[in-house]
Amino acid sequence: MRKIGLVAMAALLGLASVAPGCSNEDGNGDDGDAGGSGIDAGGDGTDGGGGGGMDATVDGDGGTGLDGAIFGEAGFVEVDGGILLPDGAIVACVQAECQGRLYLCGNCLDDDGDGLSDSEDPDCLGPCDNSEDRLDPAIPGIGEQCTRDCYFDQDSGDGNDDCSYDLPCDPLSPGSRPANPTCPYDDRRTCETEQSAACLDFCGPLVPNGCDCFGCCDIGGTGDNWVFIGSVPETGQPACTVEEALDHNYGSCRRCTPNMDCFNDCGRCELCLGRDPATIPADCFPPPPPSDAGVPRDDAGNPIDAGPRDAGTPTDAGPPPPPRCEDDRQPCGLPTDPACPGGYYCLTGCCIYFG
């Protein structure tokens, strides 16, 4: 569920579009564009994954590559919104751009080689995320700023989102390393926590379940494991991952205090960062339809004409289960969920529109 503090907030995410292209400027992904290793375009189709990680690539020389897509001088070979495999099969994959740029979490590839691509990878937080191997978005220009804007968009300025929060206002100093106190806590600072309606309208829909607008997230959804997902440890290189946070490695993932004025909590029936889907209660899902007893038959197996069948007294199925997603958004991310439609991205269990 979403909590927006003192100002009412509107619906869902909005900020990128689906595009067929998959080329970048230098092809290696190091400049913030959508490069990558071309590993495993498998998945369940929620935002671009295919079905199960097919082992079939062809590199520019026609040889066998890693797992996933076809490469050549022209980039990927795309057919009918999918990626063509050497055996003629098409892996359903819709790439998702972030304001005209294609980043690693929207390119349909398993760039970190963990067998999960894009929205299936727990360290991907939307198409405006250029890193599958950690929670830091790795977007050029976003560094260790002491004043944060909306963490989940594609830039580091507040001009387009009107969100602003000073990390030195947090007593836990999530933006400061002991050996390099970049943004230490300052108890003399006047700290404003209330965010504007413009911030809530723009950034609120982009925030994953269990996070505030500035990257402080309760990993696992337990209510007591708040970490700043943009943490920079003593090495100077961002290293916070969902796994590290679940292991309570607070060297890689520094503790933080959430800003509850611009916040999306982890609801009882919601998928959240690091939450095991098996912990979602059974009553969060609709009951299965009643089984059909079929046509009555005699001992020889012949149908018996018993006339109209009495359906009996209807039973009260009880109230419907609570929604897994707010604002009529389509649930996603579980094996029984349908894929998100084109233009949407599966983020913590809900199809989010980036357009």
PDB file of C-alpha atoms in Angstrom, residues 6 12 15 41 54 76 80 116 118-119 133 139 159 162 182 186 204 210 219 254-255 272-273 295 335 342 348:
ATOM      1  CA  LEU A   6      -0.215  14.920   4.390  1.00  0.00           C
ATOM      2  CA  LEU A  12       1.031   4.666 -10.685  1.00  0.00           C
ATOM      3  CA  LEU A  15       8.310   7.569 -16.978  1.00  0.00           C
ATOM      4  CA  ALA A  41      17.038 -13.750 -22.255  1.00  0.00           C
ATOM      5  CA  MET A  54      17.176 -20.507 -23.871  1.00  0.00           C
ATOM      6  CA  PHE A  76      19.708  -7.806 -31.807  1.00  0.00           C
ATOM      7  CA  ASP A  80       7.293  -9.289 -34.019  1.00  0.00           C
ATOM      8  CA  LEU A 116      17.307 -13.758 -14.034  1.00  0.00           C
ATOM      9  CA  ASP A 118      15.223  -7.441 -15.938  1.00  0.00           C
ATOM     10  CA  SER A 119      12.136  -7.447 -13.668  1.00  0.00           C
ATOM     11  CA  ASP A 133      23.997  -6.908  -9.846  1.00  0.00           C
ATOM     12  CA  ILE A 139      22.993   5.930 -13.841  1.00  0.00           C
ATOM     13  CA  GLY A 159      13.826  19.931 -11.299  1.00  0.00           C
ATOM     14  CA  ASP A 162      10.314  18.520  -6.836  1.00  0.00           C
ATOM     15  CA  THR A 182      30.656  12.624   2.929  1.00  0.00           C
ATOM     16  CA  ASP A 186      24.133  17.125  11.426  1.00  0.00           C
ATOM     17  CA  GLY A 204       5.249   8.143  -5.529  1.00  0.00           C
ATOM     18  CA  GLY A 210       8.612  -1.217   1.029  1.00  0.00           C
ATOM     19  CA  ILE A 219      14.323  -5.287   2.579  1.00  0.00           C
ATOM     20  CA  ARG A 254      23.907   1.114   5.497  1.00  0.00           C
ATOM     21  CA  ARG A 255      20.972   1.552   7.866  1.00  0.00           C
ATOM     22  CA  CYS A 272       8.183  -6.296  -1.712  1.00  0.00           C
ATOM     23  CA  LEU A 273      11.926  -6.055  -2.155  1.00  0.00           C
ATOM     24  CA  VAL A 295     -21.953 -36.290 -16.216  1.00  0.00           C
ATOM     25  CA  PRO A 335       4.139 -18.103 -11.711  1.00  0.00           C
ATOM     26  CA  GLY A 342       3.505  -3.722 -23.463  1.00  0.00           C
ATOM     27  CA  THR A 348       7.515  -5.605  -6.735  1.00  0.00           C
TER      28      THR A 348
END
